[in-house]
Amino acid sequence: MARKPLRLLLLAVALAIVVVLLGILPFRADFLKGPIEAAVQDATGLELSIEGPLKVRLGPSPALDSGEISLRGPASDSLLEVDLLRAKISLLSLLRGRIHVREFSSNGIRIDYCAALPDFTERPDEDSEPPSIIVDGVELAELTIRCGPATRDDPLAVGFTSVTASAPLDTPVELSAEGRISGLDFELSVTGGALDELLHEPSPFPMSGRLASAEAVLEVSGYIQLPPGEPIVDATLEADARDVQSLAAAFGIELPELGELDAQGRLRINQKRIDLDSLAGNLGNSDFAIDAVIEFGDERALVTLTATSNQLDLEPLLVDEPEVAALQSSTIDTDIDLAAALEALDILDAHIDLTVVELLGLPLDVESIQLHAGLV
C-alpha cells in the first residue's frame, strides 16, 4: 500500500515535467537572472538589472516573459528601462544555427540617448560570422526616446504610442510607427533590404522612409553601409512643409507666415565629413540652393556653406507699422548667451558664401547681394 502514494507522486512529477517541457505551463526561472546579467555585463560593459519575475515557457517555440528591466552605463546613467517584455523564438531554428524570433513585444520603454556609454572595443575572438536572423513580428507600445531623465524638460523628446516591425527571411525589413514630438502627431514608415544583407553582406543596404505630420512630409531614400564604407550613408531627401509657421512654433520658434516649403537634396555621411549636396527648392515666393560640408578634424571642425537665391522675398520678415508701435510700447527682455557662442567658435571654423540675385519686398531698390565671410 505504501508504494501506491509513491507511484502517484512519481506520476505527478513526470506529468509536471512533461507539461513544462511541452510548454503547456510556464515556470519561474529567476535563477537565470544572475547569469544573464553577468553575460550582458561581460559582453557590453553595461549593467543589466531584471527586477521583475522571469517566466519561461518551453516547447517548440520557447517564450520568455519579464519586466522592470533596466540597462545602465558606466556612470550609472539609465540608458534603457522596460516595464514589460515578452519574446518567443523557434527552437528548431536554433538547432539549425538560425535565430527565428516568432514574437517580440514590449510595453513602457524609455531610452535616454544622452546617457554615457562604455568604450566598445573590438575583441579578437569576435570574428565569427553572425547567425541568420528572422523576425516575424515586433510590437512596441509606449516608447519614449529623450535626453536625460523624465524630470528634465526635453523639447525634442519623441513618444511613440506604437511601433510595429518585421524582418522575414529574404524579404524587406518593414517598420511603421505612430508618435508625437513637441505637440506634433506623426506617422513613420521605413522599408529596407533583407536583414541578412545588413548582417552578412558588405554591400550597401538600401533603405527608404517617410515621416508625415499634418504640417509636413519628409521622404528619404538611400543606403547605409555596415561595416563602414565610403560613404556610410548616402540618401536623397525630399521635404514638403505646408505650414512652416506652425511646424516651427511646435518647437518654440516664432516665425512669420512664410508659405509652403518644397526642397530636395542629397545627404552623404562618412567617418570624416557630412555633405549636404544641392539642397534646392522654394519657400513661399523665394527659391534657394544650398551646398554644405562639415569636415571633422582632430581638434576643430570646418563648416563650408554656399547658398544661392535667384529670388529672395523679404516681405514676410518686415515689421509693419502696428507691430513697430507694439514693440516701442513694450519691454523686451533678451538673454544672449555669449559664452555658448564663444564655445561654438572655439570648436569650429566656417567659410560662408551667399549670393542673392534679386530681392523682393524691400522699400529700397537692391539689385543683388554677395557675401563672403569666414570664422576662424
Coordinates of C-alpha atoms in Angstrom, one line a residue:
M1 CA 0.0 0.0 0.0
A2 CA 2.9 2.3 0.7
R3 CA 4.1 2.1 -2.9
K4 CA 0.8 3.5 -4.3
P5 CA 1.3 7.1 -3.0
L6 CA 4.9 6.9 -4.2
R7 CA 3.8 5.9 -7.6
L8 CA 1.2 8.7 -7.7
L9 CA 3.9 11.2 -6.6
L10 CA 6.3 10.0 -9.3
L11 CA 3.5 10.1 -11.9
A12 CA 2.6 13.6 -10.9
V13 CA 6.2 14.7 -11.1
A14 CA 6.6 13.1 -14.5
L15 CA 3.4 14.7 -15.7
A16 CA 4.5 18.1 -14.4
I17 CA 7.9 17.7 -16.3
V18 CA 6.0 16.8 -19.5
V19 CA 3.7 19.8 -19.1
V20 CA 6.6 22.1 -18.6
L21 CA 8.7 20.6 -21.5
L22 CA 5.7 20.8 -23.9
G23 CA 5.2 24.5 -23.0
I24 CA 1.7 24.0 -21.7
L25 CA 2.6 25.8 -18.4
P26 CA 5.3 28.4 -17.7
F27 CA 7.7 28.2 -14.8
R28 CA 9.6 30.7 -12.8
A29 CA 13.3 30.9 -13.8
D30 CA 14.6 33.6 -11.5
F31 CA 17.8 31.5 -11.1
L32 CA 18.7 32.6 -14.7
K33 CA 18.8 36.4 -13.8
G34 CA 22.3 36.3 -12.4
P35 CA 23.9 34.5 -15.4
I36 CA 22.0 36.7 -17.9
E37 CA 23.1 39.9 -16.1
A38 CA 26.7 38.7 -15.9
A39 CA 26.7 37.8 -19.6
V40 CA 25.4 41.2 -20.7
Q41 CA 28.0 42.9 -18.4
D42 CA 30.8 40.9 -19.9
A43 CA 29.7 41.4 -23.5
T44 CA 28.8 45.1 -23.4
G45 CA 30.2 46.7 -20.2
L46 CA 26.6 47.7 -19.4
E47 CA 24.8 46.8 -16.2
L48 CA 21.6 44.9 -16.7
S49 CA 19.1 44.6 -13.9
I50 CA 16.0 42.4 -14.0
E51 CA 13.7 43.2 -11.1
G52 CA 10.5 41.6 -12.3
P53 CA 9.8 37.8 -12.3
L54 CA 11.4 35.8 -15.1
K55 CA 9.0 33.3 -16.5
V56 CA 9.9 30.8 -19.2
R57 CA 7.6 28.6 -21.3
L58 CA 9.3 25.7 -23.1
G59 CA 8.0 23.8 -26.1
P60 CA 8.6 24.1 -29.9
S61 CA 8.5 27.9 -29.5
P62 CA 10.1 28.8 -26.2
A63 CA 8.8 32.1 -24.7
L64 CA 10.2 34.4 -22.0
D65 CA 8.3 37.0 -20.0
S66 CA 9.7 39.5 -17.6
G67 CA 9.6 43.2 -16.6
E68 CA 11.1 46.0 -14.6
I69 CA 14.3 45.8 -16.7
S70 CA 17.0 48.5 -16.8
L71 CA 20.3 48.9 -18.6
R72 CA 22.8 51.3 -17.1
G73 CA 26.0 52.8 -18.4
P74 CA 29.4 53.2 -16.7
A75 CA 28.2 56.4 -14.9
S76 CA 25.1 54.6 -13.6
D77 CA 23.0 56.5 -16.1
S78 CA 19.9 54.7 -17.0
L79 CA 20.2 54.0 -20.7
L80 CA 17.2 51.8 -21.1
E81 CA 14.1 51.0 -19.0
V82 CA 11.4 48.4 -19.9
D83 CA 8.2 47.8 -17.9
L84 CA 7.1 44.6 -19.6
L85 CA 8.8 42.3 -22.2
R86 CA 7.8 39.1 -24.0
A87 CA 9.9 37.2 -26.5
K88 CA 9.1 33.9 -28.3
I89 CA 11.7 32.1 -30.5
S90 CA 11.7 28.9 -32.7
L91 CA 13.6 26.0 -31.1
L92 CA 14.0 24.2 -34.4
S93 CA 15.7 27.2 -36.0
L94 CA 18.2 27.5 -33.0
L95 CA 19.2 23.9 -33.6
R96 CA 19.9 24.9 -37.2
G97 CA 22.1 27.8 -36.1
R98 CA 19.5 30.4 -37.0
I99 CA 17.7 32.9 -34.7
H100 CA 14.0 33.0 -35.6
V101 CA 12.0 35.4 -33.4
R102 CA 8.4 34.4 -33.6
E103 CA 7.2 37.3 -31.4
F104 CA 8.8 40.2 -29.6
S105 CA 6.6 42.7 -27.7
S106 CA 7.2 45.3 -25.0
N107 CA 5.4 48.0 -23.2
G108 CA 6.7 51.0 -21.4
I109 CA 10.1 51.6 -22.9
R110 CA 12.3 54.6 -22.0
I111 CA 15.5 55.3 -23.8
D112 CA 18.0 58.0 -22.8
Y113 CA 20.2 58.9 -25.8
C114 CA 22.3 61.2 -23.7
A115 CA 23.4 58.5 -21.2
A116 CA 27.1 57.7 -21.2
L117 CA 28.2 54.5 -22.9
P118 CA 31.2 52.3 -22.3
D119 CA 34.1 52.2 -24.7
F120 CA 33.2 49.4 -27.1
T121 CA 36.4 47.9 -28.3
E122 CA 36.8 45.2 -30.9
R123 CA 37.6 41.8 -29.5
P124 CA 39.9 39.4 -31.5
D125 CA 37.7 36.4 -30.7
E126 CA 34.6 38.1 -32.2
D127 CA 35.4 37.4 -35.9
S128 CA 32.9 34.6 -36.3
E129 CA 30.0 35.0 -38.8
P130 CA 26.8 36.3 -37.1
P131 CA 23.9 34.0 -37.3
S132 CA 21.0 34.5 -39.7
I133 CA 18.1 36.3 -38.0
I134 CA 14.4 36.1 -38.9
V135 CA 11.8 38.3 -37.2
D136 CA 8.1 37.5 -37.7
G137 CA 6.9 40.5 -35.7
V138 CA 7.8 43.2 -33.2
E139 CA 5.3 45.2 -31.3
L140 CA 6.3 48.0 -29.0
A141 CA 3.9 50.3 -27.1
E142 CA 4.6 53.5 -25.1
L143 CA 8.2 54.0 -26.3
T144 CA 9.9 57.3 -25.2
I145 CA 13.2 58.5 -26.5
R146 CA 14.6 61.5 -24.8
C147 CA 17.8 63.2 -23.4
G148 CA 18.1 62.8 -19.6
P149 CA 15.5 61.7 -17.0
A150 CA 11.8 62.3 -17.3
T151 CA 12.0 65.1 -14.7
R152 CA 14.2 67.2 -17.1
D153 CA 12.4 69.1 -19.9
D154 CA 13.4 67.9 -23.3
P155 CA 11.6 69.7 -26.2
L156 CA 13.0 67.0 -28.7
A157 CA 11.7 64.1 -26.7
V158 CA 9.9 61.6 -29.0
G159 CA 7.0 59.5 -27.8
F160 CA 5.8 56.5 -29.8
T161 CA 2.4 55.2 -29.0
S162 CA 3.0 52.1 -31.2
V163 CA 5.8 50.6 -33.2
T164 CA 5.5 47.5 -35.4
A165 CA 8.2 45.8 -37.4
S166 CA 9.1 42.6 -39.2
A167 CA 12.1 41.1 -41.0
P168 CA 11.1 37.8 -42.7
L169 CA 13.6 35.7 -44.5
D170 CA 14.8 37.1 -47.8
T171 CA 12.2 39.9 -47.7
P172 CA 12.5 43.6 -47.0
V173 CA 12.5 44.9 -43.4
E174 CA 9.4 46.9 -42.7
L175 CA 8.7 49.3 -39.8
S176 CA 5.8 51.6 -39.1
A177 CA 5.2 53.8 -36.1
E178 CA 2.9 56.5 -34.7
G179 CA 4.1 59.0 -32.2
R180 CA 4.3 62.6 -31.0
I181 CA 7.1 65.2 -30.8
S182 CA 6.7 68.7 -29.4
G183 CA 3.0 68.5 -29.7
L184 CA 3.1 67.2 -33.3
D185 CA 1.5 63.9 -34.1
F186 CA 3.4 62.0 -36.8
E187 CA 3.5 58.7 -38.7
L188 CA 6.7 57.0 -39.7
S189 CA 7.2 54.2 -42.2
V190 CA 10.5 52.6 -43.2
T191 CA 11.4 49.9 -45.7
G192 CA 14.8 48.3 -46.2
G193 CA 16.5 45.4 -47.7
A194 CA 16.6 41.9 -46.2
L195 CA 18.1 41.8 -42.7
D196 CA 20.6 39.1 -43.7
E197 CA 22.1 41.6 -46.2
L198 CA 22.8 44.0 -43.5
L199 CA 24.4 41.4 -41.2
H200 CA 26.4 39.5 -43.7
E201 CA 26.9 41.4 -46.9
P202 CA 29.5 44.3 -47.2
S203 CA 27.4 45.8 -50.0
P204 CA 25.2 48.9 -49.3
F205 CA 21.9 48.2 -47.5
P206 CA 19.0 50.0 -49.2
M207 CA 16.5 51.9 -47.1
S208 CA 13.6 54.3 -47.7
G209 CA 11.4 56.2 -45.2
R210 CA 8.6 58.6 -44.9
L211 CA 7.8 60.9 -42.0
A212 CA 4.5 62.6 -42.2
S213 CA 2.5 65.0 -39.9
A214 CA -0.4 67.4 -40.5
E215 CA 2.1 70.2 -41.3
A216 CA 4.9 68.5 -43.2
V217 CA 6.2 65.4 -45.1
L218 CA 9.8 64.2 -45.3
E219 CA 10.8 61.4 -47.6
V220 CA 14.3 59.8 -47.5
S221 CA 15.7 57.1 -49.8
G222 CA 19.3 55.8 -50.0
Y223 CA 21.5 53.3 -48.3
I224 CA 23.7 52.6 -45.3
Q225 CA 26.8 50.5 -45.3
L226 CA 28.0 48.2 -42.4
P227 CA 30.8 47.8 -41.8
P228 CA 31.5 51.4 -42.5
G229 CA 32.4 52.2 -46.1
E230 CA 32.7 55.4 -48.2
P231 CA 30.2 56.8 -47.6
I232 CA 28.4 55.2 -44.6
V233 CA 25.1 56.9 -45.5
D234 CA 24.0 58.2 -48.9
A235 CA 20.5 59.4 -49.1
T236 CA 18.1 61.5 -51.2
L237 CA 15.9 63.9 -49.2
E238 CA 12.6 65.3 -50.2
A239 CA 10.8 67.7 -47.9
D240 CA 7.3 69.3 -48.2
A241 CA 6.0 71.5 -45.4
R242 CA 2.6 73.0 -45.9
D243 CA 2.7 75.2 -42.8
V244 CA 6.2 76.2 -41.8
Q245 CA 5.0 78.7 -39.2
S246 CA 3.0 76.0 -37.3
L247 CA 5.8 73.5 -37.7
A248 CA 8.4 75.9 -36.2
A249 CA 6.0 77.0 -33.4
A250 CA 5.8 73.4 -32.2
F251 CA 9.5 73.6 -31.3
G252 CA 9.2 77.0 -29.7
I253 CA 10.4 79.0 -32.7
E254 CA 8.3 82.0 -33.7
L255 CA 8.3 82.7 -37.5
P256 CA 6.1 84.9 -39.7
E257 CA 3.9 83.3 -42.4
L258 CA 6.5 82.2 -44.9
G259 CA 4.4 80.0 -47.2
E260 CA 5.0 76.4 -48.2
L261 CA 8.4 74.7 -48.3
D262 CA 9.4 72.3 -51.1
A263 CA 13.0 71.1 -51.2
Q264 CA 15.1 68.2 -52.5
G265 CA 18.8 67.3 -51.8
R266 CA 21.3 64.7 -51.2
L267 CA 22.9 63.8 -47.8
R268 CA 26.2 61.8 -47.6
I269 CA 27.9 60.9 -44.3
N270 CA 31.2 59.1 -43.6
Q271 CA 33.5 58.9 -40.7
K272 CA 35.3 62.2 -41.5
R273 CA 32.7 64.5 -43.1
I274 CA 29.0 65.3 -43.8
D275 CA 28.0 66.6 -47.2
L276 CA 24.6 68.2 -48.0
D277 CA 24.6 68.5 -51.8
S278 CA 22.3 70.6 -53.9
L279 CA 19.6 71.2 -51.3
A280 CA 17.3 73.2 -53.6
G281 CA 13.7 74.3 -53.5
N282 CA 11.2 77.0 -52.7
L283 CA 10.0 78.7 -49.6
G284 CA 7.0 80.8 -50.4
N285 CA 8.0 83.2 -53.1
S286 CA 11.7 82.6 -52.6
D287 CA 14.0 80.0 -54.1
F288 CA 17.3 78.6 -52.8
A289 CA 20.1 76.3 -53.5
I290 CA 22.5 75.2 -50.6
D291 CA 25.6 73.2 -50.5
A292 CA 27.2 72.5 -47.1
V293 CA 30.1 70.5 -45.9
I294 CA 31.2 69.7 -42.3
E295 CA 34.7 68.2 -42.1
F296 CA 35.8 66.8 -38.7
G297 CA 39.4 67.4 -37.7
D298 CA 41.3 66.3 -34.7
E299 CA 40.6 69.5 -32.8
R300 CA 38.2 71.6 -34.8
A301 CA 35.5 71.2 -37.4
L302 CA 35.4 73.1 -40.7
V303 CA 32.0 74.2 -42.0
T304 CA 31.7 75.4 -45.6
L305 CA 28.4 76.8 -46.6
T306 CA 27.4 78.1 -50.1
A307 CA 23.9 79.5 -50.6
T308 CA 22.4 81.0 -53.7
S309 CA 18.9 82.5 -54.3
N310 CA 17.7 83.9 -57.6
Q311 CA 14.7 85.4 -55.9
L312 CA 14.5 86.2 -52.2
D313 CA 11.3 87.6 -50.8
L314 CA 11.9 89.5 -47.6
E315 CA 8.4 91.0 -47.3
P316 CA 7.2 88.3 -44.7
L317 CA 10.1 89.3 -42.5
L318 CA 9.4 93.0 -42.5
V319 CA 7.6 94.6 -39.5
D320 CA 4.6 96.7 -40.3
E321 CA 3.6 99.9 -38.5
P322 CA 1.2 98.4 -35.9
E323 CA 3.9 95.9 -35.0
V324 CA 6.5 98.7 -34.7
A325 CA 4.2 100.6 -32.3
A326 CA 3.7 97.5 -30.2
L327 CA 7.4 96.9 -30.0
Q328 CA 8.0 100.5 -29.0
S329 CA 5.4 100.4 -26.2
S330 CA 6.7 97.1 -24.7
T331 CA 9.7 96.0 -22.9
I332 CA 11.7 93.2 -24.4
D333 CA 14.0 91.0 -22.3
T334 CA 16.6 89.2 -24.3
D335 CA 19.2 86.9 -22.9
I336 CA 22.1 86.3 -25.2
D337 CA 24.4 83.5 -24.2
L338 CA 27.8 84.9 -25.3
A339 CA 29.6 82.0 -23.6
A340 CA 27.8 79.4 -25.8
A341 CA 28.6 81.4 -28.9
L342 CA 32.3 81.7 -28.0
E343 CA 32.4 78.0 -27.2
A344 CA 31.0 77.2 -30.7
L345 CA 33.6 79.4 -32.3
D346 CA 36.3 77.6 -30.3
I347 CA 35.5 74.2 -31.8
L348 CA 34.8 75.1 -35.5
D349 CA 35.9 77.2 -38.4
A350 CA 33.5 78.4 -41.0
H351 CA 33.5 79.7 -44.6
I352 CA 30.3 81.2 -45.9
D353 CA 29.4 82.4 -49.4
L354 CA 26.0 83.9 -50.0
T355 CA 24.6 85.2 -53.3
V356 CA 21.2 86.8 -53.9
V357 CA 20.4 87.8 -57.5
E358 CA 17.0 89.6 -56.8
L359 CA 15.4 90.8 -53.6
L360 CA 11.7 91.4 -53.3
G361 CA 9.7 93.2 -50.7
L362 CA 12.2 95.8 -49.6
P363 CA 11.4 99.5 -49.6
L364 CA 14.8 100.1 -51.1
D365 CA 15.9 99.2 -54.6
V366 CA 18.6 96.5 -54.1
E367 CA 19.7 94.6 -57.1
S368 CA 21.8 91.8 -55.6
I369 CA 23.8 90.8 -52.6
Q370 CA 27.1 88.9 -52.4
L371 CA 28.6 87.9 -49.0
H372 CA 31.8 86.2 -48.3
A373 CA 32.6 85.6 -44.7
G374 CA 34.9 83.5 -42.6
L375 CA 35.0 82.5 -38.9
V376 CA 38.4 81.2 -37.8

